[in-house]
Every structure is written in structure tokens, then in C-alpha cells.
Short mmCIF file of N, CA, C and O in Angstrom, two decimals:
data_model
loop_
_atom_site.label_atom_id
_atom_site.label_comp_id
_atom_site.label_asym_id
_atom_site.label_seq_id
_atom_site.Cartn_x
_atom_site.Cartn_y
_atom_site.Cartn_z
N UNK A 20 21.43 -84.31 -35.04
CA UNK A 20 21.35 -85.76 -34.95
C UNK A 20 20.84 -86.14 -33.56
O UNK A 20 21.07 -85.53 -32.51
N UNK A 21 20.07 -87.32 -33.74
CA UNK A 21 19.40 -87.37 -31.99
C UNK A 21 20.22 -88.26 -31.53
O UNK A 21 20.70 -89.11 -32.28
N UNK A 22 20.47 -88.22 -30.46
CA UNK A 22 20.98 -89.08 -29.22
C UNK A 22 20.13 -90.51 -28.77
O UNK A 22 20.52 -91.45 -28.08
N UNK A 23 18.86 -90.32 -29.42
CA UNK A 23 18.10 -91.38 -29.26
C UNK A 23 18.81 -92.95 -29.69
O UNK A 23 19.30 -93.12 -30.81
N UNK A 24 18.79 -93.68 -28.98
CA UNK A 24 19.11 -95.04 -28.99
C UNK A 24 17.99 -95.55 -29.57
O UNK A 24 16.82 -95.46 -29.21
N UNK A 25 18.83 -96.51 -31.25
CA UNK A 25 17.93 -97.35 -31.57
C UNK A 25 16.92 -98.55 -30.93
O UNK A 25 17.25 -99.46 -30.17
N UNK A 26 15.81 -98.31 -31.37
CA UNK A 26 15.45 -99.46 -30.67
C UNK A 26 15.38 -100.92 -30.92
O UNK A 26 15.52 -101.27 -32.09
N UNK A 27 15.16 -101.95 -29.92
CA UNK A 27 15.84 -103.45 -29.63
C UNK A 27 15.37 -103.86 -31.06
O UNK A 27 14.26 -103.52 -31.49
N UNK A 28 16.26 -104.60 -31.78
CA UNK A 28 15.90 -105.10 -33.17
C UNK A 28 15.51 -106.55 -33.15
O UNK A 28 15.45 -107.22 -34.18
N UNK A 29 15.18 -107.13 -31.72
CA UNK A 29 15.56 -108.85 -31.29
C UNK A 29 13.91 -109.09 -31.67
O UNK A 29 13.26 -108.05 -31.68
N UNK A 30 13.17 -110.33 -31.96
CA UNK A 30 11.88 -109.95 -31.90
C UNK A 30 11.34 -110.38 -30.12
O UNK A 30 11.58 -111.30 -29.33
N UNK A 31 10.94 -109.79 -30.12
CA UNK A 31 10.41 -109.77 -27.98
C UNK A 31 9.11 -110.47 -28.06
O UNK A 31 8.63 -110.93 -27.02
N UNK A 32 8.49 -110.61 -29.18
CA UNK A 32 7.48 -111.89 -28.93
C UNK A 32 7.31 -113.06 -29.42
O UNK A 32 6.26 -113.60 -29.77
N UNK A 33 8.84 -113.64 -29.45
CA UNK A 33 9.44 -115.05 -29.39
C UNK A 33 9.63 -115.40 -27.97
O UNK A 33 9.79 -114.67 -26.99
N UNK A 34 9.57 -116.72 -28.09
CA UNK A 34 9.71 -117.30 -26.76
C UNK A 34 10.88 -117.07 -26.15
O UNK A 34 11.06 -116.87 -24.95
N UNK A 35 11.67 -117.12 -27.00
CA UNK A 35 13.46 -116.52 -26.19
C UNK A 35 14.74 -116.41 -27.70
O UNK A 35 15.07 -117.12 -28.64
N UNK A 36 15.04 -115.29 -27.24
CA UNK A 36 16.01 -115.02 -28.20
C UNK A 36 17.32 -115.85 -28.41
O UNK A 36 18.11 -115.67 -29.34
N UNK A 37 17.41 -116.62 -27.61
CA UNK A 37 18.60 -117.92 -27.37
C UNK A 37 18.35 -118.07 -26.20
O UNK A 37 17.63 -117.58 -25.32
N UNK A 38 19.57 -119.39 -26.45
CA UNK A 38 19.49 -120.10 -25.27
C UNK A 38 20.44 -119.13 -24.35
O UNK A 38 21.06 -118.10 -24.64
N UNK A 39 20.29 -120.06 -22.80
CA UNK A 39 21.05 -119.41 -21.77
C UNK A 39 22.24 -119.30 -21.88
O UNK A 39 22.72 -120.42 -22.02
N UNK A 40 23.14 -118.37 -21.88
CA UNK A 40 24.87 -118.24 -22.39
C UNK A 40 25.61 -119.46 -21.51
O UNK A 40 26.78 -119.74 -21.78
N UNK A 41 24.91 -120.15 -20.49
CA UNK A 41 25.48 -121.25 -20.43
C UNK A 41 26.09 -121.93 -20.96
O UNK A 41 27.27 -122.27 -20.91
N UNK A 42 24.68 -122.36 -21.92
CA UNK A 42 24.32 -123.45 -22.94
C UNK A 42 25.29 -123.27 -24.25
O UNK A 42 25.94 -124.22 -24.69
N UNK A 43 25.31 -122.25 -24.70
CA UNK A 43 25.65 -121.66 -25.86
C UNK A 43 26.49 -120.55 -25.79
O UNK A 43 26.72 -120.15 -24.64
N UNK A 44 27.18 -119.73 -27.05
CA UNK A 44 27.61 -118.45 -27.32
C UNK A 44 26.34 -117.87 -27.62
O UNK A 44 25.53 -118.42 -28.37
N UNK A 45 26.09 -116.49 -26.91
CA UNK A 45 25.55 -115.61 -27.60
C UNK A 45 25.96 -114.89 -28.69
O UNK A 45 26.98 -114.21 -28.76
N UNK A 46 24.84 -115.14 -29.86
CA UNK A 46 25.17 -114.37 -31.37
C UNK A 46 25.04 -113.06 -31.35
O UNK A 46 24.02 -112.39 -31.18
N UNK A 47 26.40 -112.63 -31.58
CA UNK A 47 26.90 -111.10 -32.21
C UNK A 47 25.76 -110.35 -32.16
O UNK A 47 25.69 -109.29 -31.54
N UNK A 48 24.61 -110.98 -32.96
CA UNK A 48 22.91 -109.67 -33.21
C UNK A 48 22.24 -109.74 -31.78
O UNK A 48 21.67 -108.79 -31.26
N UNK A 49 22.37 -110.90 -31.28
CA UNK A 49 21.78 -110.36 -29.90
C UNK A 49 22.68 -109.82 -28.61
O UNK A 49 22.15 -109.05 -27.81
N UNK A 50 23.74 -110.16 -28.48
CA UNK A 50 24.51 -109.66 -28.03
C UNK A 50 24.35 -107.49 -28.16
O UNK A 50 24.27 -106.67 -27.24
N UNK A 51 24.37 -107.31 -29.38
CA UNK A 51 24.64 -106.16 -29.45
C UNK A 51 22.98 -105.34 -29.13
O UNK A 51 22.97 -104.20 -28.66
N UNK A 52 21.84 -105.99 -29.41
CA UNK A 52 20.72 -106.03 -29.13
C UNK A 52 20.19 -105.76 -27.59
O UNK A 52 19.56 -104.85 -27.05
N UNK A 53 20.70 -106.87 -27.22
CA UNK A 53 20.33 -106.94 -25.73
C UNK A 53 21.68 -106.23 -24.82
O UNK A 53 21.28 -106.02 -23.67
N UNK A 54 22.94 -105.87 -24.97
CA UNK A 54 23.89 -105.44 -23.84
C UNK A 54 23.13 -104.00 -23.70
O UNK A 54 23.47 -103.57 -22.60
N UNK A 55 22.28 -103.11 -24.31
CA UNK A 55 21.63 -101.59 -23.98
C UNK A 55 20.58 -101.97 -22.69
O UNK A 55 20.55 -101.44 -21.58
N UNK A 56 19.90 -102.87 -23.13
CA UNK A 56 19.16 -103.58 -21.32
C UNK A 56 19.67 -103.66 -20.35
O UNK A 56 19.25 -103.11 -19.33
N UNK A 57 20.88 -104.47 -20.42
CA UNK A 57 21.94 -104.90 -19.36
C UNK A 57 22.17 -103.30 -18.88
O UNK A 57 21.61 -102.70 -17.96
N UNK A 58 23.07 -102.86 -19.69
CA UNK A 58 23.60 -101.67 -19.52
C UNK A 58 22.76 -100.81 -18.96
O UNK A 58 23.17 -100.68 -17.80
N UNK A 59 21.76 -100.11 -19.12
CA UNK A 59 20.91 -99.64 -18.57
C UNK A 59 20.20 -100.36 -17.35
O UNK A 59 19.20 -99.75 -16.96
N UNK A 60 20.53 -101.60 -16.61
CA UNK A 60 19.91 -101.88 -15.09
C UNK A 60 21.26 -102.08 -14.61
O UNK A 60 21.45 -102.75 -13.59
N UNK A 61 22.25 -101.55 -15.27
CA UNK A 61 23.54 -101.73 -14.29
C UNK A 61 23.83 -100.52 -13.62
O UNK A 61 24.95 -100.31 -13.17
N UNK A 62 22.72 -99.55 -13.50
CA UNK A 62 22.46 -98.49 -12.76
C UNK A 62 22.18 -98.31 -11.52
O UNK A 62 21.10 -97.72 -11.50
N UNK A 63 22.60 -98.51 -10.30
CA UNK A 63 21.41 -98.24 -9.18
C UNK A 63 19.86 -97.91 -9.18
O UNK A 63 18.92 -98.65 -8.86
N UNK A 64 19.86 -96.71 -9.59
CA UNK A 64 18.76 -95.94 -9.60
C UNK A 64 17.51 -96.42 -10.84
O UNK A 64 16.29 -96.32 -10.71
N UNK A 65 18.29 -96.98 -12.07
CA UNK A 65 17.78 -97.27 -12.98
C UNK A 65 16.99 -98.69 -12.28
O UNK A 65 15.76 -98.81 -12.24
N UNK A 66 17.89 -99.62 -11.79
CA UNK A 66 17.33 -100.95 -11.44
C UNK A 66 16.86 -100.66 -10.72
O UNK A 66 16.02 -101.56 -10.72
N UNK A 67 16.40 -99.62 -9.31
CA UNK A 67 15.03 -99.10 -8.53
C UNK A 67 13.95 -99.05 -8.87
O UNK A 67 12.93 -99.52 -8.37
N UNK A 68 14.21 -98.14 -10.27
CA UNK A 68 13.20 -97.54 -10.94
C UNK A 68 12.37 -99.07 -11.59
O UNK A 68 11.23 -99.50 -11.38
N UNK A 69 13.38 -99.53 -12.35
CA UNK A 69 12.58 -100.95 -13.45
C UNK A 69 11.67 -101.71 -12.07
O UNK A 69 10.48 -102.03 -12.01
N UNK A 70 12.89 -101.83 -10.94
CA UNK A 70 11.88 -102.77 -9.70
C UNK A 70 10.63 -102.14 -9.45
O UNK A 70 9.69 -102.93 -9.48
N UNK A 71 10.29 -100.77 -9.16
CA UNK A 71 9.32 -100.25 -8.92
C UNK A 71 8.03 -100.20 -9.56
O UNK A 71 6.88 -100.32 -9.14
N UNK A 72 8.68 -99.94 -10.97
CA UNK A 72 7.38 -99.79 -12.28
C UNK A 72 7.37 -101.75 -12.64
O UNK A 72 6.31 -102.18 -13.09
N UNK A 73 8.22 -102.52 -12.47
CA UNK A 73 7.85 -103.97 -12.98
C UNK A 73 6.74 -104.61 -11.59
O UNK A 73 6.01 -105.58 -11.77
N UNK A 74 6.78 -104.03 -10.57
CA UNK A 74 6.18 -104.68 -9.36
C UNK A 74 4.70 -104.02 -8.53
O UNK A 74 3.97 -104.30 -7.57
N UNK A 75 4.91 -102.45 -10.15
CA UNK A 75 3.78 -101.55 -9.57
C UNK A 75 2.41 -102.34 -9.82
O UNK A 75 2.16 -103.03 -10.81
N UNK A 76 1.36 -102.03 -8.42
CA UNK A 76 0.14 -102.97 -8.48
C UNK A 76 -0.91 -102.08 -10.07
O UNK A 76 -0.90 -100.88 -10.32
N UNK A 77 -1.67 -103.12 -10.83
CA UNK A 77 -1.99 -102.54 -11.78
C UNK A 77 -0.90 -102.61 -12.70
O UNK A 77 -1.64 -102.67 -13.69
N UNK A 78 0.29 -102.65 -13.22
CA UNK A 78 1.20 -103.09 -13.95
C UNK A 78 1.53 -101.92 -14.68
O UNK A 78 1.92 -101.87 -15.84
N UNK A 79 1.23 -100.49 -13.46
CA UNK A 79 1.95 -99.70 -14.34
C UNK A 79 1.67 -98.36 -13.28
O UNK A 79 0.63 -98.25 -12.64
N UNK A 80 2.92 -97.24 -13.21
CA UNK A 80 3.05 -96.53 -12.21
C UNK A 80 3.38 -95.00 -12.94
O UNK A 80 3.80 -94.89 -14.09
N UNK A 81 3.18 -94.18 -12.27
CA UNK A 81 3.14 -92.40 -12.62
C UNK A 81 4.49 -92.03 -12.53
O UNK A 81 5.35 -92.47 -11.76
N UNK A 82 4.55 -91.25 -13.31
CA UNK A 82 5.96 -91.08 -12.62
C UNK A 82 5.97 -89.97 -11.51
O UNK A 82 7.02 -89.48 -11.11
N UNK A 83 5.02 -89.70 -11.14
CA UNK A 83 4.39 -88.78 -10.11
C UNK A 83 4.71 -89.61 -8.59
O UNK A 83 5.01 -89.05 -7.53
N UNK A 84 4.58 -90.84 -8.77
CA UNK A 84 4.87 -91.75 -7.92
C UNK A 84 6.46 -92.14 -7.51
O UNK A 84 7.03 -92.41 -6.45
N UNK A 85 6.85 -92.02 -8.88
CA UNK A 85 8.36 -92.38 -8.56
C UNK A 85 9.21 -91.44 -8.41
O UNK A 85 10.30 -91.95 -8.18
N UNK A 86 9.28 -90.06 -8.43
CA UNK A 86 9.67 -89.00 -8.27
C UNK A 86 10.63 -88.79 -6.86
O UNK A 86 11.81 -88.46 -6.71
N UNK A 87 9.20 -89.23 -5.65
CA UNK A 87 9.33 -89.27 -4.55
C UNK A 87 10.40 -90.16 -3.97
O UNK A 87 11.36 -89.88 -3.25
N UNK A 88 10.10 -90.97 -4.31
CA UNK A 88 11.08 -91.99 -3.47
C UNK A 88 12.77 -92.30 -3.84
O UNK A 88 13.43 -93.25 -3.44
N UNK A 89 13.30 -91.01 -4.85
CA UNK A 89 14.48 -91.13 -4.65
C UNK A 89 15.01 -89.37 -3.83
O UNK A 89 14.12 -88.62 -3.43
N UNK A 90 16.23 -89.06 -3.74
CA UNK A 90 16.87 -87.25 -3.44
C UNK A 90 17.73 -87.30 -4.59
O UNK A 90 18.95 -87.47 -4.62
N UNK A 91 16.88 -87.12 -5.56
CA UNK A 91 17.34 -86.36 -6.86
C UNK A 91 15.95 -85.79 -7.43
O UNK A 91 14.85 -86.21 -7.09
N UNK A 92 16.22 -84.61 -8.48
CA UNK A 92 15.31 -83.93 -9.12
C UNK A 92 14.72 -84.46 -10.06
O UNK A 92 15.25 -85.45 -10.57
N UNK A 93 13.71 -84.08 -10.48
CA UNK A 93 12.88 -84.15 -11.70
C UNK A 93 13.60 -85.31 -12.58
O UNK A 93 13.70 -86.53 -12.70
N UNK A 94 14.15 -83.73 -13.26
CA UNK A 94 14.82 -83.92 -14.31
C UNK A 94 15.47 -85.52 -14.21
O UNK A 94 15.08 -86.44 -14.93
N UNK A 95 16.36 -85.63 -13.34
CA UNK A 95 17.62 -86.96 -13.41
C UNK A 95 16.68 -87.83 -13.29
O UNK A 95 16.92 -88.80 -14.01
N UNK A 96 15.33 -87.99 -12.48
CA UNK A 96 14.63 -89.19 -13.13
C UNK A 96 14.12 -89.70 -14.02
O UNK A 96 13.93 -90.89 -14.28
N UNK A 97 13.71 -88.14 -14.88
CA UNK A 97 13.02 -88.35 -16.25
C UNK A 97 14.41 -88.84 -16.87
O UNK A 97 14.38 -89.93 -17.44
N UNK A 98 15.51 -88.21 -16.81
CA UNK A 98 16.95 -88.73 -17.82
C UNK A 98 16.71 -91.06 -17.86
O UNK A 98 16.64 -91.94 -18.72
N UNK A 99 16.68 -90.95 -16.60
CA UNK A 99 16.81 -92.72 -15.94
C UNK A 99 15.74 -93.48 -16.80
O UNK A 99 15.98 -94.55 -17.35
N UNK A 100 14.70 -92.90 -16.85
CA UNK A 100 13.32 -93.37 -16.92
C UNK A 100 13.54 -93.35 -19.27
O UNK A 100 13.15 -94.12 -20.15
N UNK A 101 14.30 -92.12 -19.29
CA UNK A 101 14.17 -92.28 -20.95
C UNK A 101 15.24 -93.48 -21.14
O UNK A 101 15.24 -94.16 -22.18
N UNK A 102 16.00 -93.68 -20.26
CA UNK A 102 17.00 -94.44 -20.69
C UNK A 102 16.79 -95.92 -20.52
O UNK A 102 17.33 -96.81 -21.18
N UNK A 103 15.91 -96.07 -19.50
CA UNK A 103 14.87 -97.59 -19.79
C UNK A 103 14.45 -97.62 -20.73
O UNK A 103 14.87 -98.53 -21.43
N UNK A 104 13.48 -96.79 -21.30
CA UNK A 104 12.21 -97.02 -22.34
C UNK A 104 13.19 -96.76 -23.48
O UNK A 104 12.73 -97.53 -24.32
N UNK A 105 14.55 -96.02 -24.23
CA UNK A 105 15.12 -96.33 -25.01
C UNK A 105 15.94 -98.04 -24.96
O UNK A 105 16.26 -98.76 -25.90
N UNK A 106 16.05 -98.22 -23.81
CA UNK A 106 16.49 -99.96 -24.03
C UNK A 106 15.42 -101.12 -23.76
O UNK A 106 15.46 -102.31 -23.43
N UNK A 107 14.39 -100.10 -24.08
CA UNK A 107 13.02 -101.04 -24.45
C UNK A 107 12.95 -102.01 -22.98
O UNK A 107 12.41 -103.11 -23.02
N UNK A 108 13.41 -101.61 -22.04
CA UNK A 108 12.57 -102.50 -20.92
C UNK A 108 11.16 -101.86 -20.27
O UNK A 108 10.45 -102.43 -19.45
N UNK A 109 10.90 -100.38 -20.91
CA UNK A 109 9.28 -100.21 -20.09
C UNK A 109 8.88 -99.62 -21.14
O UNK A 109 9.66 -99.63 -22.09
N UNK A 110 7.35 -98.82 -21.35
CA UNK A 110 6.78 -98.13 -22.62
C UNK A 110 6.30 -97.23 -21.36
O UNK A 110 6.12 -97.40 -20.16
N UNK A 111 6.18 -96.21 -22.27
CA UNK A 111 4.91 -94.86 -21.52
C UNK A 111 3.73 -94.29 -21.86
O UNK A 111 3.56 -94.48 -23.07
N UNK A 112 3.05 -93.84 -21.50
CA UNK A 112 2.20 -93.40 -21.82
C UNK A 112 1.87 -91.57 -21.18
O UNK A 112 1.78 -91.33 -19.98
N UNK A 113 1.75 -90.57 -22.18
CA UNK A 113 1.57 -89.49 -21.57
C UNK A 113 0.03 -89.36 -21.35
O UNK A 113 -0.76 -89.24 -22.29
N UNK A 114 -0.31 -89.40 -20.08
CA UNK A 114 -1.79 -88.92 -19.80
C UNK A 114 -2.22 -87.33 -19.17
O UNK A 114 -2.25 -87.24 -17.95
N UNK A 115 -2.45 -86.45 -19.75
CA UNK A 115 -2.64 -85.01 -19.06
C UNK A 115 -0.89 -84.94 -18.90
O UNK A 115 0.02 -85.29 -19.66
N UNK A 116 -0.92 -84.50 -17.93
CA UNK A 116 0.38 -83.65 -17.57
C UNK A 116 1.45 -84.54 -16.65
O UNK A 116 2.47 -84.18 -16.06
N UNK A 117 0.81 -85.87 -16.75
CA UNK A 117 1.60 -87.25 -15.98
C UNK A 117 1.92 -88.03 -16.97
O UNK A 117 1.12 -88.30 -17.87
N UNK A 118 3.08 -88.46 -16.91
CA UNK A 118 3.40 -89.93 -17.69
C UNK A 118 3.08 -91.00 -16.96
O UNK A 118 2.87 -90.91 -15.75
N UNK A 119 3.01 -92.39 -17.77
CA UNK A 119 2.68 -93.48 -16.89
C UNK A 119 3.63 -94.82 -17.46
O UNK A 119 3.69 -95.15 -18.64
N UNK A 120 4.19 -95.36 -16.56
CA UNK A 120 5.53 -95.90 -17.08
C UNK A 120 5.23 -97.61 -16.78
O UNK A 120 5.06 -97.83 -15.58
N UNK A 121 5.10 -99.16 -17.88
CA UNK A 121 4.76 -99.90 -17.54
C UNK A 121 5.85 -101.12 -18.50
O UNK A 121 6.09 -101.11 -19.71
N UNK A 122 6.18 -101.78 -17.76
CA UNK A 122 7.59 -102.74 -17.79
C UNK A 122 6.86 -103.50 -19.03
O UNK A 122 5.67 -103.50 -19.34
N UNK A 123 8.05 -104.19 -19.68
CA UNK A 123 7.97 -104.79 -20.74
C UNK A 123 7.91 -105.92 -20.43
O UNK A 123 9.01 -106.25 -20.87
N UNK A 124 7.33 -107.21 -19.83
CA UNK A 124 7.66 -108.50 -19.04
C UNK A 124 8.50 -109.31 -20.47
O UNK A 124 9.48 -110.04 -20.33
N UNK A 125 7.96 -109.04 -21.58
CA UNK A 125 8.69 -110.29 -22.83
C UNK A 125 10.13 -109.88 -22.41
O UNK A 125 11.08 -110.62 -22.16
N UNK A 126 10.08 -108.94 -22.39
CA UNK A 126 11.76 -108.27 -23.01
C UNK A 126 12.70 -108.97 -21.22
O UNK A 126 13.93 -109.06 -21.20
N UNK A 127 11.94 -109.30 -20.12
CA UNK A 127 12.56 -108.98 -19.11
C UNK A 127 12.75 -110.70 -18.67
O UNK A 127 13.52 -111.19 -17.84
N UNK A 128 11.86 -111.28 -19.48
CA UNK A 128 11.65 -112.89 -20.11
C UNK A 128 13.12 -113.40 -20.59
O UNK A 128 13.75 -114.42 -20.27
N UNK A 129 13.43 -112.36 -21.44
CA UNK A 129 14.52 -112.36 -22.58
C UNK A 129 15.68 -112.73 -21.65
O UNK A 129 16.24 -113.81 -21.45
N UNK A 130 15.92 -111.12 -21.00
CA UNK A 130 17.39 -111.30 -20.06
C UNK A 130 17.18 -112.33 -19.24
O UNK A 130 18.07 -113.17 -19.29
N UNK A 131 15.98 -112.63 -18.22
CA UNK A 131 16.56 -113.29 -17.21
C UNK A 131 16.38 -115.42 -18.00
O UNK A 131 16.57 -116.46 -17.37
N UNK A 132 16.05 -115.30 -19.16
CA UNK A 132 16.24 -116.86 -20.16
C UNK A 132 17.83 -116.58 -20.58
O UNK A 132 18.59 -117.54 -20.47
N UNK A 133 18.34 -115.34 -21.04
CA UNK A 133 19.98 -115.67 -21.67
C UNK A 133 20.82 -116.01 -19.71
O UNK A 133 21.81 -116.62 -19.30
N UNK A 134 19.93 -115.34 -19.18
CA UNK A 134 21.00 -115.50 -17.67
C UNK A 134 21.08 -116.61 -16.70
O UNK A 134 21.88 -116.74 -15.77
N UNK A 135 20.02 -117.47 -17.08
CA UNK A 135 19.14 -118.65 -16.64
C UNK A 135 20.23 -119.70 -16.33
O UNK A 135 20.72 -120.12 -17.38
N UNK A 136 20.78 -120.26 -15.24
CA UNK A 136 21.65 -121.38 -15.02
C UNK A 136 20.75 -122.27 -14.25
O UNK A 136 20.06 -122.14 -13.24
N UNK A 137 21.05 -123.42 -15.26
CA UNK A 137 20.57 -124.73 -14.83
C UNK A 137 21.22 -125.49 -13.66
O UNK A 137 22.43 -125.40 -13.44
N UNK A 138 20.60 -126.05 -13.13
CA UNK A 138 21.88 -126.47 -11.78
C UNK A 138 22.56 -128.35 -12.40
O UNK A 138 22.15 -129.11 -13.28
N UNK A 139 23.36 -128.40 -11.70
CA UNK A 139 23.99 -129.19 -12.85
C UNK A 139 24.45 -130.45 -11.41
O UNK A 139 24.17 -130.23 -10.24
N UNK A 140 25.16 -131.69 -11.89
CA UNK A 140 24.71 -132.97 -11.42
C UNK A 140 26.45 -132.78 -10.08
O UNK A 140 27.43 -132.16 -10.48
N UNK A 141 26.44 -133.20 -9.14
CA UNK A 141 27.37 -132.57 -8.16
C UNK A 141 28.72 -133.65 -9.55
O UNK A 141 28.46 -134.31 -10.56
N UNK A 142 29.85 -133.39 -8.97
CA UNK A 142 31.02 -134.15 -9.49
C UNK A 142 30.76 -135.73 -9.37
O UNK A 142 29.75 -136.13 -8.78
N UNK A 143 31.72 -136.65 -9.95
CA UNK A 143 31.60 -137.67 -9.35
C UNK A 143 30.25 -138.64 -9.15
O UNK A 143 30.34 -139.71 -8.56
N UNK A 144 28.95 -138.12 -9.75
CA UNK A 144 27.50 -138.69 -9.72
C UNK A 144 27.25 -139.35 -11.13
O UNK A 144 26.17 -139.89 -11.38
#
């Protein structure tokens, strides 16, 4: 049986999957949809990684590139890096003997619209 995490069932090219949890309860299907995103940038290393590949110039980075800039091996970055692209915040691409890792902006649309606080009127106005 694989370990692979289903992927996001929300549709990501809607304008927003709900409103801001402000506003509203988030529904049960997105809730359970979207907490593998959350969960996965509640990582250090993971939220490095998403900052790096969401801000890489060209809109998309090697992982040849990102390798470097942490003191851990290979391996534990490739682990970080599957565990984004299973919670659908980046896609890859294998080119030759490099992968190339490039952020999902709808999906990243998504979280920061459910997280979105409106600023609201002081007391007393």
C-alpha cells in the first residue's frame, strides 16, 4: 500500500474555496482538503523550501539549487520537497538527472483567502 497522500480534491481553479474563516465556518470537505497544506508549511524547512521555489526568478527552481542552502542531506530534502508536491503546493518536473520544482500560486491563493482578515471598524465608531 503506498504512503502516498491523496491528492487536494478542492477545485484550485476557482476563485476561492470559501470564504475567510473569519467570515464563516470552514466546511468539513475543505477543511480536510486543505489542513495537508497547512500541515506541510508548518515545517521549518518545508516553509524555506515553498519560500524559495514560490520566489524562484523564472517561477521555478532545481533542486540542485536547493540542496545547498540547507545542512541536511539529499535525501531529507527530497523527503520535504515530496511532501509539498503531495499537498499539492508545488509540481515537478524531472529533466535529465535534475528535478525542477515550481509553486502552485492558485492553491497558495486558496490558503492565504481562507486566512485573509479584514480589518474591522475600531469599537465605539
Amino acid at each position: 500500500m503506498s504512503k502516498q497522500a491523496a491528492p487536494l480534491s478542492l477545485d484550485f481553479t476557482a476563485a476561492t474555496c470559501c470564504p475567510p474563516l473569519t467570515q464563516q465556518r470552514v466546511p468539513g470537505e475543505a477543511a480536510a482538503a486543505l489542513a495537508p497544506a497547512f500541515k506541510a508549511l508548518g515545517d521549518p524547512v518545508r516553509l524555506q523550501l515553498m519560500s524559495m521555489i514560490a520566489s524562484a526568478e523564472g517561477g521555478e527552481v532545481c533542486v540542485c539549487d536547493l540542496t545547498p542552502a540547507f545542512d541536511l542531506t539529499g535525501p531529507t530534502i527530497s523527503h520535504h520537497l515530496r511532501t509539498l508536491r503531495e499537498a499539492g503546493l508545488v509540481d515537478s518536473e524531472r529533466r535529465g538527472t535534475w528535478v525542477y520544482y515550481r509553486a502552485r500560486p492558485q492553491v497558495l491563493r486558496q490558503l492565504a483567502a481562507l486566512l485573509a482578515v479584514e480589518p474591522t471598524a475600531p469599537a465605539g465608531r
